[in-house]
XYZ file of C-alpha atoms in Angstrom:
743
model
C -13.889 161.886 170.256
C -16.430 159.130 171.039
C -19.051 158.796 168.313
C -17.215 161.136 165.981
C -15.384 160.305 162.800
C -11.650 160.871 162.752
C -10.763 162.526 159.500
C -7.052 162.706 158.844
C -5.466 165.268 156.671
C -2.494 164.327 154.536
C -0.050 165.522 157.150
C -1.356 163.037 159.715
C -2.597 160.203 157.511
C -0.325 157.386 158.430
C -0.402 158.326 162.099
C -3.753 156.585 162.380
C -2.446 153.573 160.493
C 0.278 152.930 163.020
C -2.007 153.944 165.824
C -4.177 150.983 164.962
C -1.540 148.724 166.313
C -1.594 150.464 169.686
C -5.383 150.451 169.835
C -5.271 146.767 169.120
C -3.210 146.039 172.209
C -3.623 148.776 174.729
C -6.176 148.934 177.460
C -7.870 145.636 176.709
C -10.067 143.756 179.061
C -8.364 140.459 179.948
C -11.455 138.476 179.090
C -11.157 139.625 175.523
C -7.616 138.294 174.970
C -6.442 134.712 174.366
C -3.327 134.199 176.412
C -0.477 131.855 175.820
C 1.450 130.673 172.773
C -0.708 130.404 169.679
C -0.464 127.294 167.480
C 1.630 128.269 164.420
C 0.535 126.854 161.059
C 2.647 127.482 157.977
C 1.385 126.332 154.546
C 3.620 126.807 151.507
C 2.789 126.051 147.886
C 5.790 124.167 146.493
C 4.434 123.616 142.988
C 1.026 124.249 141.442
C -1.488 122.484 143.663
C 1.113 120.902 145.985
C 1.353 122.293 149.507
C 3.612 121.600 152.465
C 2.071 122.171 155.883
C 3.835 122.358 159.205
C 2.317 123.266 162.531
C 4.086 123.798 165.827
C 2.354 122.912 169.060
C 3.454 123.558 172.637
C 4.844 120.665 174.670
C 2.129 121.433 177.216
C -0.216 119.499 174.884
C 0.475 115.743 175.071
C 1.299 113.826 171.949
C -1.934 111.813 172.022
C -3.909 115.079 172.008
C -2.000 116.581 169.098
C -4.075 119.077 167.089
C -4.493 118.191 163.417
C -4.733 120.425 160.369
C -8.058 120.047 158.548
C -7.878 120.754 154.826
C -10.696 120.943 152.240
C -12.356 117.675 151.341
C -11.167 117.994 147.736
C -7.549 117.905 148.841
C -5.657 114.711 149.464
C -2.750 114.055 151.809
C 0.538 112.751 150.404
C 2.963 110.660 152.414
C 3.000 110.127 156.131
C 2.838 112.792 158.837
C 6.089 113.436 160.680
C 6.251 114.661 164.294
C 9.560 116.026 165.543
C 10.138 116.772 169.228
C 11.884 120.133 169.638
C 13.064 122.059 172.662
C 9.913 124.180 172.732
C 7.291 121.840 171.368
C 6.156 119.463 168.630
C 6.740 120.187 164.947
C 4.260 118.407 162.607
C 4.838 118.187 158.867
C 2.664 116.849 156.060
C 2.140 117.494 152.369
C -1.196 117.633 150.606
C -2.422 118.282 147.089
C -5.267 120.609 146.123
C -5.543 120.617 142.326
C -7.735 123.730 142.316
C -5.759 125.540 145.000
C -6.867 126.866 148.393
C -8.621 130.077 147.325
C -12.193 130.097 148.564
C -11.701 126.917 150.647
C -11.779 126.389 154.369
C -8.823 125.510 156.634
C -9.289 124.559 160.275
C -7.553 122.893 163.209
C -9.146 119.846 164.860
C -8.575 118.552 168.386
C -8.904 114.784 168.933
C -9.162 114.834 172.693
C -9.773 118.402 173.981
C -9.672 121.986 172.758
C -6.988 123.900 174.665
C -8.652 127.221 173.706
C -5.548 128.526 172.000
C -5.395 131.031 169.237
C -4.067 129.706 165.905
C -1.994 131.715 163.458
C -2.348 130.353 159.924
C 0.064 131.621 157.251
C -0.273 130.704 153.612
C 2.420 131.416 150.996
C 1.417 130.910 147.346
C 3.538 130.547 144.233
C 2.017 133.795 142.962
C 3.876 135.596 145.738
C 0.756 136.291 147.778
C 1.136 135.864 151.525
C -2.101 135.390 153.486
C -2.415 135.283 157.268
C -5.311 134.732 159.641
C -5.621 134.586 163.420
C -8.106 131.828 164.171
C -9.875 132.276 167.505
C -10.792 129.197 169.584
C -14.491 129.943 168.886
C -14.010 129.903 165.100
C -14.662 126.657 163.218
C -12.293 127.496 160.384
C -10.916 130.117 158.014
C -12.144 130.608 154.462
C -8.977 131.372 152.492
C -9.687 134.566 150.540
C -9.385 134.679 146.798
C -7.116 137.624 146.002
C -7.583 137.273 142.213
C -9.383 139.840 140.063
C -13.126 140.008 140.373
C -13.733 138.329 137.028
C -11.368 135.412 137.864
C -13.008 135.044 141.259
C -16.367 134.860 139.502
C -15.045 132.204 137.059
C -13.629 130.062 139.918
C -16.779 130.361 141.941
C -18.920 129.439 138.958
C -16.661 126.473 138.243
C -16.908 125.331 141.857
C -20.715 125.651 141.750
C -21.171 123.700 138.500
C -18.796 120.933 139.657
C -20.547 120.842 143.033
C -23.891 120.401 141.381
C -22.599 117.629 139.129
C -21.016 115.813 142.117
C -24.280 116.107 143.984
C -26.103 114.259 141.168
C -23.592 111.547 140.503
C -22.845 110.947 144.184
C -26.485 110.660 145.331
C -28.667 107.578 144.721
C -31.859 109.685 144.798
C -30.743 111.724 141.767
C -29.483 108.682 139.849
C -32.867 106.973 140.304
C -34.581 110.254 139.416
C -32.755 110.331 136.036
C -33.761 106.711 135.311
C -37.419 107.539 136.192
C -37.420 110.416 133.740
C -36.076 108.237 130.931
C -39.121 105.943 131.309
C -41.044 108.596 129.375
C -38.569 108.883 126.478
C -35.507 110.979 125.731
C -37.423 114.102 124.594
C -39.794 114.033 127.554
C -36.915 113.491 130.022
C -35.153 116.647 128.729
C -38.377 118.647 129.170
C -38.917 117.309 132.709
C -35.308 118.009 133.709
C -35.886 121.598 132.538
C -38.995 121.846 134.644
C -37.019 120.510 137.634
C -34.323 123.144 137.105
C -36.948 125.916 136.838
C -38.410 124.781 140.169
C -34.988 124.864 141.781
C -34.205 128.329 140.490
C -37.490 129.672 141.823
C -36.860 128.129 145.240
C -33.282 129.383 145.406
C -34.275 132.960 144.508
C -37.113 133.009 147.026
C -35.192 131.357 149.858
C -32.185 133.679 149.525
C -34.426 136.721 149.311
C -36.219 135.718 152.530
C -33.110 134.397 154.290
C -34.652 130.952 154.616
C -32.321 127.974 155.288
C -34.365 124.725 155.316
C -33.100 121.283 156.178
C -31.503 119.303 153.302
C -32.993 115.970 154.275
C -36.578 117.111 153.432
C -35.334 118.203 149.996
C -33.937 114.768 149.168
C -37.055 113.045 150.501
C -39.172 115.186 148.138
C -37.155 113.990 145.151
C -37.585 110.395 146.233
C -41.369 110.894 146.534
C -41.378 112.474 143.051
C -39.529 109.462 141.655
C -42.093 107.107 143.160
C -44.909 109.180 141.655
C -43.207 109.261 138.230
C -42.668 105.499 138.304
C -46.420 105.054 138.988
C -47.280 107.375 136.131
C -45.008 105.379 133.804
C -47.313 102.410 134.352
C -50.279 104.456 133.096
C -51.234 104.970 129.460
C -50.218 108.355 128.037
C -53.851 109.479 128.035
C -54.229 108.780 131.790
C -51.047 110.448 132.883
C -51.109 113.684 134.858
C -49.051 116.807 134.189
C -45.601 115.364 134.697
C -43.854 118.744 134.234
C -45.704 120.086 137.258
C -44.511 117.129 139.322
C -40.878 117.733 138.273
C -41.190 121.463 138.996
C -42.602 120.844 142.479
C -39.819 118.363 143.196
C -37.333 120.980 141.976
C -38.981 123.589 144.199
C -38.475 121.534 147.366
C -35.008 120.400 146.382
C -33.948 123.984 145.594
C -34.770 124.966 149.143
C -32.263 122.378 150.407
C -29.597 123.596 147.975
C -29.542 126.960 149.720
C -28.450 125.394 152.999
C -25.876 123.216 151.203
C -24.391 126.185 149.315
C -24.278 128.315 152.498
C -21.876 125.852 154.114
C -19.740 125.343 151.025
C -17.936 128.707 151.071
C -18.375 130.091 147.599
C -16.248 132.926 146.311
C -18.894 135.027 144.530
C -22.268 136.031 145.929
C -24.175 133.165 147.460
C -27.154 133.442 145.082
C -24.875 133.412 142.024
C -22.986 130.394 143.327
C -26.218 128.537 144.026
C -27.407 129.238 140.507
C -24.244 127.618 139.260
C -24.958 124.600 141.449
C -28.455 124.346 139.836
C -26.880 124.551 136.372
C -24.366 121.813 137.313
C -27.155 119.528 138.476
C -29.230 120.329 135.374
C -26.306 119.493 133.035
C -25.427 116.337 134.947
C -29.051 115.091 134.834
C -29.253 115.807 131.084
C -26.008 113.876 130.451
C -27.069 111.057 132.680
C -30.539 110.808 131.111
C -29.011 110.853 127.635
C -26.647 108.040 128.570
C -29.427 105.903 130.070
C -31.627 106.591 127.018
C -28.817 105.458 124.712
C -28.350 102.219 126.642
C -32.092 101.516 126.584
C -32.187 102.194 122.827
C -29.359 99.697 122.233
C -31.135 97.100 124.277
C -34.575 97.794 122.747
C -34.471 94.980 120.230
C -33.561 92.407 122.838
C -35.815 93.254 125.786
C -39.391 91.933 126.135
C -42.283 94.419 126.112
C -42.937 93.734 129.799
C -39.402 94.824 130.637
C -40.405 98.524 130.822
C -43.022 97.772 133.492
C -40.530 95.814 135.494
C -38.106 98.795 135.407
C -40.906 101.092 136.509
C -41.728 98.864 139.498
C -38.065 98.590 140.421
C -37.570 102.329 140.267
C -40.683 103.000 142.324
C -39.656 100.454 144.978
C -36.137 101.883 145.253
C -37.583 105.384 145.553
C -39.888 104.375 148.400
C -37.004 102.692 150.215
C -34.821 105.766 149.734
C -37.537 108.079 150.964
C -37.989 106.047 154.173
C -34.210 105.808 154.695
C -33.727 109.549 154.238
C -36.687 110.468 156.404
C -35.549 108.428 159.425
C -31.761 108.592 159.296
C -29.977 110.664 162.021
C -29.350 114.225 160.947
C -25.884 115.666 160.678
C -23.993 118.263 158.836
C -21.897 117.211 155.898
C -18.171 117.108 156.456
C -16.341 119.733 154.444
C -12.818 119.162 155.699
C -10.450 116.204 155.873
C -7.671 115.770 158.385
C -4.116 115.935 157.205
C -3.268 113.463 159.967
C -5.470 110.666 161.361
C -8.013 111.672 163.988
C -7.734 109.966 167.368
C -10.878 108.830 169.164
C -11.799 111.023 172.095
C -14.194 113.469 173.639
C -15.542 116.512 171.850
C -14.044 120.008 172.258
C -14.307 121.686 175.598
C -15.616 125.189 176.072
C -13.141 127.927 176.919
C -13.006 127.815 180.721
C -9.487 129.241 180.984
C -9.003 132.440 182.942
C -8.466 135.658 181.083
C -4.713 135.738 181.764
C -2.321 132.795 181.663
C 1.365 132.551 182.206
C 3.707 130.960 179.716
C 6.154 130.594 182.610
C 5.471 128.313 185.581
C 4.565 129.961 188.884
C 7.676 130.680 191.008
C 6.364 133.073 193.615
C 8.797 131.915 196.282
C 11.936 132.650 194.294
C 13.871 135.852 194.997
C 14.705 136.302 191.292
C 12.645 135.307 188.245
C 14.095 135.801 184.786
C 12.209 136.088 181.468
C 13.999 136.143 178.121
C 11.924 137.188 175.099
C 13.667 136.542 171.742
C 12.243 138.332 168.729
C 13.381 139.953 165.515
C 15.744 142.894 166.065
C 15.598 142.726 169.888
C 16.000 140.436 172.861
C 14.302 141.571 176.064
C 15.562 140.338 179.427
C 12.956 141.044 182.123
C 13.822 140.257 185.704
C 11.433 140.234 188.629
C 13.178 140.747 191.991
C 11.744 140.444 195.490
C 13.198 143.197 197.613
C 12.661 141.454 200.945
C 14.752 138.402 199.931
C 17.474 140.606 198.392
C 17.607 143.199 201.163
C 21.183 142.316 202.143
C 22.356 142.755 198.507
C 21.126 146.349 198.442
C 22.038 147.300 202.043
C 18.570 147.148 203.567
C 18.152 146.100 207.204
C 14.701 144.547 207.333
C 14.744 144.660 211.104
C 14.883 148.442 210.987
C 13.174 149.166 207.644
C 9.804 147.516 207.222
C 8.399 150.009 204.737
C 10.255 151.445 201.804
C 9.398 155.107 201.396
C 8.805 156.599 197.967
C 11.931 158.783 198.081
C 14.190 155.696 198.454
C 12.573 153.586 195.780
C 14.568 154.991 192.860
C 17.814 154.275 194.719
C 16.829 150.680 195.552
C 15.575 150.098 192.038
C 18.835 151.349 190.550
C 20.890 149.116 192.819
C 18.833 146.086 191.777
C 19.262 147.054 188.128
C 23.019 147.208 188.547
C 22.905 143.817 190.224
C 21.104 142.370 187.169
C 23.563 143.976 184.727
C 26.571 142.693 186.685
C 25.228 139.209 187.328
C 23.736 138.349 183.912
C 25.077 138.254 180.424
C 23.450 137.552 177.049
C 25.259 136.146 174.035
C 23.763 136.386 170.552
C 25.107 134.127 167.794
C 28.242 133.475 169.875
C 29.082 137.118 170.731
C 28.395 139.044 173.910
C 25.534 141.490 173.358
C 25.542 145.066 174.617
C 22.891 145.652 177.287
C 20.599 148.673 177.231
C 18.858 149.330 180.526
C 15.304 150.009 179.348
C 13.425 150.674 182.610
C 13.130 149.905 186.321
C 9.697 149.750 187.988
C 8.109 148.713 191.244
C 5.562 146.128 190.202
C 2.147 144.870 191.234
C 1.034 141.322 190.455
C -2.544 140.378 189.588
C -4.584 138.183 187.244
C -3.207 140.040 184.231
C 0.409 139.374 185.286
C 3.110 141.673 186.599
C 2.438 145.318 185.781
C 4.298 148.500 186.723
C 2.663 150.357 189.570
C 1.076 153.420 187.903
C 1.528 155.675 190.972
C 4.321 155.212 193.546
C 3.227 154.185 197.020
C 5.106 153.164 200.139
C 6.088 149.549 199.681
C 6.240 146.897 202.390
C 9.801 145.591 202.015
C 8.902 141.897 202.360
C 6.271 142.212 199.617
C 7.934 144.730 197.284
C 8.664 143.641 193.719
C 10.992 145.382 191.273
C 10.935 144.747 187.549
C 14.113 145.385 185.561
C 13.995 145.384 181.742
C 17.164 145.158 179.718
C 17.182 145.214 175.897
C 19.769 143.698 173.520
C 19.537 144.835 169.908
C 20.098 142.351 167.114
C 20.392 142.871 163.334
C 17.599 140.373 162.598
C 16.230 137.205 164.132
C 19.177 135.493 165.812
C 20.150 131.910 165.118
C 21.158 131.304 168.741
C 21.092 133.107 172.056
C 22.246 132.288 175.558
C 21.517 133.815 178.956
C 24.069 133.303 181.691
C 23.759 134.258 185.353
C 27.401 134.749 186.382
C 26.949 134.927 190.160
C 24.760 133.324 192.785
C 24.627 133.878 196.536
C 23.034 132.471 199.683
C 19.896 134.478 199.000
C 19.895 133.570 195.278
C 20.816 129.915 194.946
C 18.625 129.191 191.913
C 16.867 131.311 189.264
C 13.988 130.068 187.091
C 14.404 131.366 183.518
C 11.679 131.256 180.849
C 12.731 131.798 177.219
C 9.955 132.850 174.881
C 10.312 133.152 171.086
C 7.520 134.017 168.560
C 6.261 130.428 168.730
C 7.148 128.682 172.003
C 8.292 129.026 175.580
C 10.385 126.798 177.790
C 11.619 127.120 181.377
C 14.867 126.018 182.974
C 16.068 126.613 186.531
C 19.640 127.948 186.617
C 22.049 127.146 189.397
C 25.802 127.410 189.914
C 26.333 124.062 188.226
C 24.039 124.999 185.249
C 24.225 128.774 184.989
C 23.155 129.141 181.339
C 20.054 128.753 179.240
C 20.695 128.284 175.509
C 18.149 128.967 172.783
C 18.396 127.797 169.206
C 16.263 129.118 166.344
C 13.864 126.304 165.413
C 11.030 128.500 164.221
C 8.681 127.099 161.680
C 8.328 130.518 160.034
C 10.808 133.342 159.706
C 9.356 136.261 161.777
C 11.418 138.777 159.833
C 9.047 139.777 157.088
C 10.325 141.657 154.042
C 9.173 145.216 153.468
C 8.824 145.796 149.729
C 7.192 148.481 147.697
C 3.907 147.694 145.983
C 4.250 148.525 142.275
C 1.520 150.264 140.341
C 0.419 147.837 137.668
C -2.109 148.254 134.876
C -5.511 146.666 135.385
C -5.789 143.310 133.650
C -8.757 141.264 132.500
C -8.486 137.460 132.367
C -9.564 136.225 128.934
C -10.943 132.610 129.215
C -9.640 131.121 125.973
C -11.171 127.647 126.461
C -14.558 128.957 127.636
C -15.151 131.432 124.814
C -15.836 128.846 122.047
C -18.160 126.948 124.374
C -20.026 130.117 125.318
C -20.504 130.918 121.623
C -21.733 127.368 120.994
C -24.185 127.616 123.903
C -25.523 130.870 122.539
C -25.908 129.345 119.061
C -27.871 126.355 120.415
C -30.073 128.748 122.417
C -30.835 130.748 119.258
C -31.718 127.541 117.400
C -34.052 126.598 120.228
C -35.877 129.908 120.069
C -36.259 129.737 116.260
C -37.053 126.017 115.722
C -39.977 124.776 117.791
C -39.465 121.149 116.790
C -35.887 121.114 118.086
C -36.461 123.533 120.964
C -36.261 121.025 123.830
C -33.152 119.325 122.483
C -31.413 122.588 121.534
C -32.017 124.149 124.943
C -30.748 120.975 126.625
C -27.502 121.052 124.598
C -27.129 124.767 125.323
C -27.363 124.175 129.074
C -24.843 121.365 129.003
C -22.461 123.441 126.887
C -22.839 126.417 129.213
C -21.983 124.168 132.149
C -18.844 122.948 130.381
C -17.908 126.589 129.622
C -18.095 127.505 133.285
C -16.044 124.412 134.284
C -13.168 125.297 131.955
C -13.553 129.048 132.552
C -10.686 129.467 135.011
C -8.370 127.320 132.855
C -6.013 128.728 130.201
C -6.704 132.371 130.969
C -4.659 135.140 129.321
C -4.395 138.358 131.277
C -5.131 141.253 128.909
C -3.991 144.672 130.034
C -6.764 147.245 129.825
C -6.197 150.651 128.235
C -5.027 153.362 130.591
C -8.445 155.069 130.498
C -10.060 151.831 131.786
C -7.307 150.614 134.092
C -6.376 153.808 136.002
C -8.505 152.805 139.028
C -7.769 149.345 140.414
C -10.552 146.809 140.841
C -11.659 145.725 144.318
C -9.569 142.539 143.983
C -6.465 144.567 143.059
C -7.057 146.960 145.961
C -7.312 144.037 148.312
C -3.906 142.790 147.161
C -2.423 146.276 147.394
C -3.641 146.818 150.959
C -2.510 143.313 151.963
C 1.050 144.496 151.303
C 0.935 148.193 152.147
C -0.643 147.956 155.621
C 1.723 145.250 156.940
C 4.628 147.325 155.683
C 3.565 150.184 157.936
C 3.315 147.956 161.003
C 6.645 146.274 160.279
C 8.480 149.548 159.950
C 8.536 150.014 163.713
C 9.989 146.663 164.671
C 13.354 148.495 164.560
C 14.496 150.790 167.366
C 16.902 152.627 165.112
C 15.124 155.792 163.949
C 16.778 156.078 160.573
C 16.003 152.405 159.749
C 12.390 152.907 160.832
C 12.087 155.995 158.653
C 13.530 154.097 155.667
C 11.006 151.281 156.088
C 8.077 153.640 156.607
C 8.938 155.630 153.517
C 8.245 152.536 151.421
C 4.486 152.780 152.030
C 3.736 156.282 153.342
C 3.996 159.644 151.552
C 7.124 161.522 152.588
C 5.591 164.554 154.283
C 4.048 162.360 156.993
C 7.155 160.434 158.158
C 8.036 162.510 161.226
C 4.497 162.553 162.591
C 4.198 158.841 162.029
C 7.436 158.020 163.791
C 6.749 160.081 166.926
C 3.169 158.958 167.272
C 4.079 155.326 166.828
C 6.773 155.353 169.491
C 4.308 156.789 171.968
C 1.548 154.369 170.971
C 3.286 150.987 170.910
C 5.571 151.379 173.887
C 2.793 150.613 176.346
C 3.386 152.010 179.831
C 0.935 149.679 181.487
C 3.090 146.719 180.473
C 6.432 148.170 181.347
C 7.163 149.527 177.903
C 6.722 146.171 176.175
C 6.008 146.803 172.530
C 3.309 144.935 170.687
C 4.482 142.938 167.711
C 1.905 142.745 164.915
C 1.780 139.251 163.462
C -1.382 139.271 161.328
C -2.825 141.933 159.055
C -5.749 140.411 157.178
C -7.769 142.331 154.576
C -11.355 141.136 154.975
C -13.226 143.148 152.440
C -12.959 145.977 149.957
C -16.463 147.185 149.374
C -16.002 150.250 147.165
C -13.223 151.838 145.117
C -13.383 155.439 143.853
C -10.901 157.363 141.724
C -9.008 160.371 143.221
C -6.699 163.058 141.952
C -3.234 162.228 140.644
C -4.414 158.788 139.531
C -4.909 157.724 143.146
C -7.956 155.995 144.607
C -10.012 155.778 147.753
C -11.236 152.441 149.090
C -13.798 151.390 151.676
C -11.936 148.566 153.390
C -12.229 146.288 156.437
C -9.242 144.518 157.952
C -8.082 142.701 161.083
C -4.912 143.439 163.043
C -3.606 140.823 165.439
C -0.469 140.357 167.404
C 1.239 139.416 170.643
C 2.699 141.103 173.709
C 5.156 139.203 175.894
C 5.738 140.637 179.378
C 7.184 139.113 182.519
C 6.127 135.537 181.795
C 2.748 136.375 180.170
C 1.942 136.244 176.505
C -1.177 137.927 175.184
C -2.717 137.576 171.713
C -5.244 140.206 170.660
C -7.066 141.181 167.525
C -9.004 144.241 166.419
C -11.153 144.878 163.335
C -11.186 148.178 161.503
C -13.487 149.648 158.915
C -12.076 152.705 157.168
C -11.823 154.742 154.024
C -8.224 154.708 152.982
C -6.681 156.802 150.194
C -3.582 155.744 148.269
C -1.478 157.658 145.811
C 0.987 156.402 143.146
C 4.438 157.864 143.885
C 7.352 156.935 141.651
C 5.549 153.850 140.408
C 4.531 152.526 143.839
C 1.409 152.834 146.015
C 1.637 154.933 149.200
C -0.869 155.849 151.904
C -2.044 159.459 151.902
C -5.099 159.534 154.246
C -7.383 157.397 156.316
C -10.871 157.959 157.743
C -11.767 155.510 160.506
C -15.428 154.540 160.343
C -15.548 151.803 162.984
C -13.310 149.679 165.181
C -14.124 146.768 167.425
C -12.354 144.127 169.466
C -12.510 140.673 167.826
C -10.350 138.675 170.314
């Protein structure tokens, strides 16, 4: 099938969906997986704009090297950070406020001393009910939180961010403040005309740079503005007849500065298209300069009767001198990218991050190669797996082997020896869940081989040297959900087995304890930062809605009116256009505020927008993966039926069981932890009011197996078709266009 498209008919549609989980975890090269416990970050919106963050970190990382959550610069931390020592690691908590939310903003994790090259799972729960998740690789510098709103609201928020960013750039930069004062030296009317020329130069530079993919350095852009200020100050000392074309000077300064804006906007993370966002930044700068120039002009007008005639020349000399000083300072200062995040907790001084030099496979359990028995308890939702690694040579007397006579274990005796060791495990160990003894289910018994990727079942039986033979026994204990407490007890020890190292692994942490006759039990308590039992709910079919910006509409009408006046009245053209631009900037700032969602008529709203499809897929696809966390067939069918058309259920169930129970890892099943919809590029209507979408998404999750924990992530590009059934969206078909390993 290599190089060919896989086109699914309706009868096999969801088979591919669940097969994605298996492809994500099976047959991976160890160098493409990040091993070990990922850092778990949970961010919850408690009230509009107020978020609580908690992140759990393994105790293998010392307290002084504690990773910190980096939030957008516009957010501010509230209260002090708290660090709680738990059995499995450190739990950090901190609240922060982001008045404009997290959509379209970047989250990251910083390391004060060293980068442990761990994956990071970031979960965000919003008041709107949206749940977003991202698996952050050690090589990623952050995650841009997607905006799941409708396309028009995303546009309004992006435009607001751009205008405010442009205004902040003016008022927070001495070069632009001095530039506004220099323009006012030529009068209020002339300053408005020159600011317009500066904006036109910026727009031309932005359009050209984005079209050519050019990203110049920002420092040169600011230096060019400082040079223009010095030139304008010199021209202010000349008589009007001797002055050069000042509009050309302003336009050239805008041209150079616009080139720098492209690089600044590229790092800001705008929601809409980059060119549209950068245009909004230019508008914000333009409006801020107009307001600033008007304010300075007003102050000069008030002081006109009191200042001497030579005062204007003194101001020109002062502006020119400041501009030269700024130009020299900007030209020779050390370069550096602007910071776009702030730490939720204080950064500690230390070395920079290290490169990933860890091997491809890493144990979450300490090495215990000399022990006759090693025990691994994996606690997850709906199932606890007890995996036991036994060394046949050291347990020979327990299974009736005389090592003096039997050096090599023939293939025909291996099943017998394996069964005896499995019975030994069942008799000697016991698991309690929430205070009650759990019923063991012997899952499998394998002769094992140990390598860099951990302990794996031997694919083909061979004669085993008794002293080196390893047997892996897997016992499952079913639970109704995620347990609150669990305990593993080894009831008997012997001369050959005087101590047993036990590693307990939950979805977030691992810890190891050596059991002995005086301490025969390991107890686990649920201290998870996030509940791993995710709800499976149907996704309702809702009418398409359009956000009506109530506050922005009057301002948009006013901006249009001033623009019309400017076109009709030549004497008031400069002033009218200036007011129109400022009013338009204000309209874009208040655009996302006080919106009323207006339902579109059925003829217009039958096909969801790209933003709606993104939200639909963000719920439907995780539902499919979660359906098979249960071993009970009827329960799995019930869950799957929530998001898949009924005629495909049997095919989906059988295919998924074969796919996720991976033989190369002893039947350990992959647990999907992150399904992230990256993009919905195109939406087309289909029969029965359904739709087809061109979508890209990531699937990430973990596999725990005999002391190893593997996190992996795949990216899929597909055409997926959904159908409304009884008022809810369900998957009908998928066409896989591309898949690739991300981590």
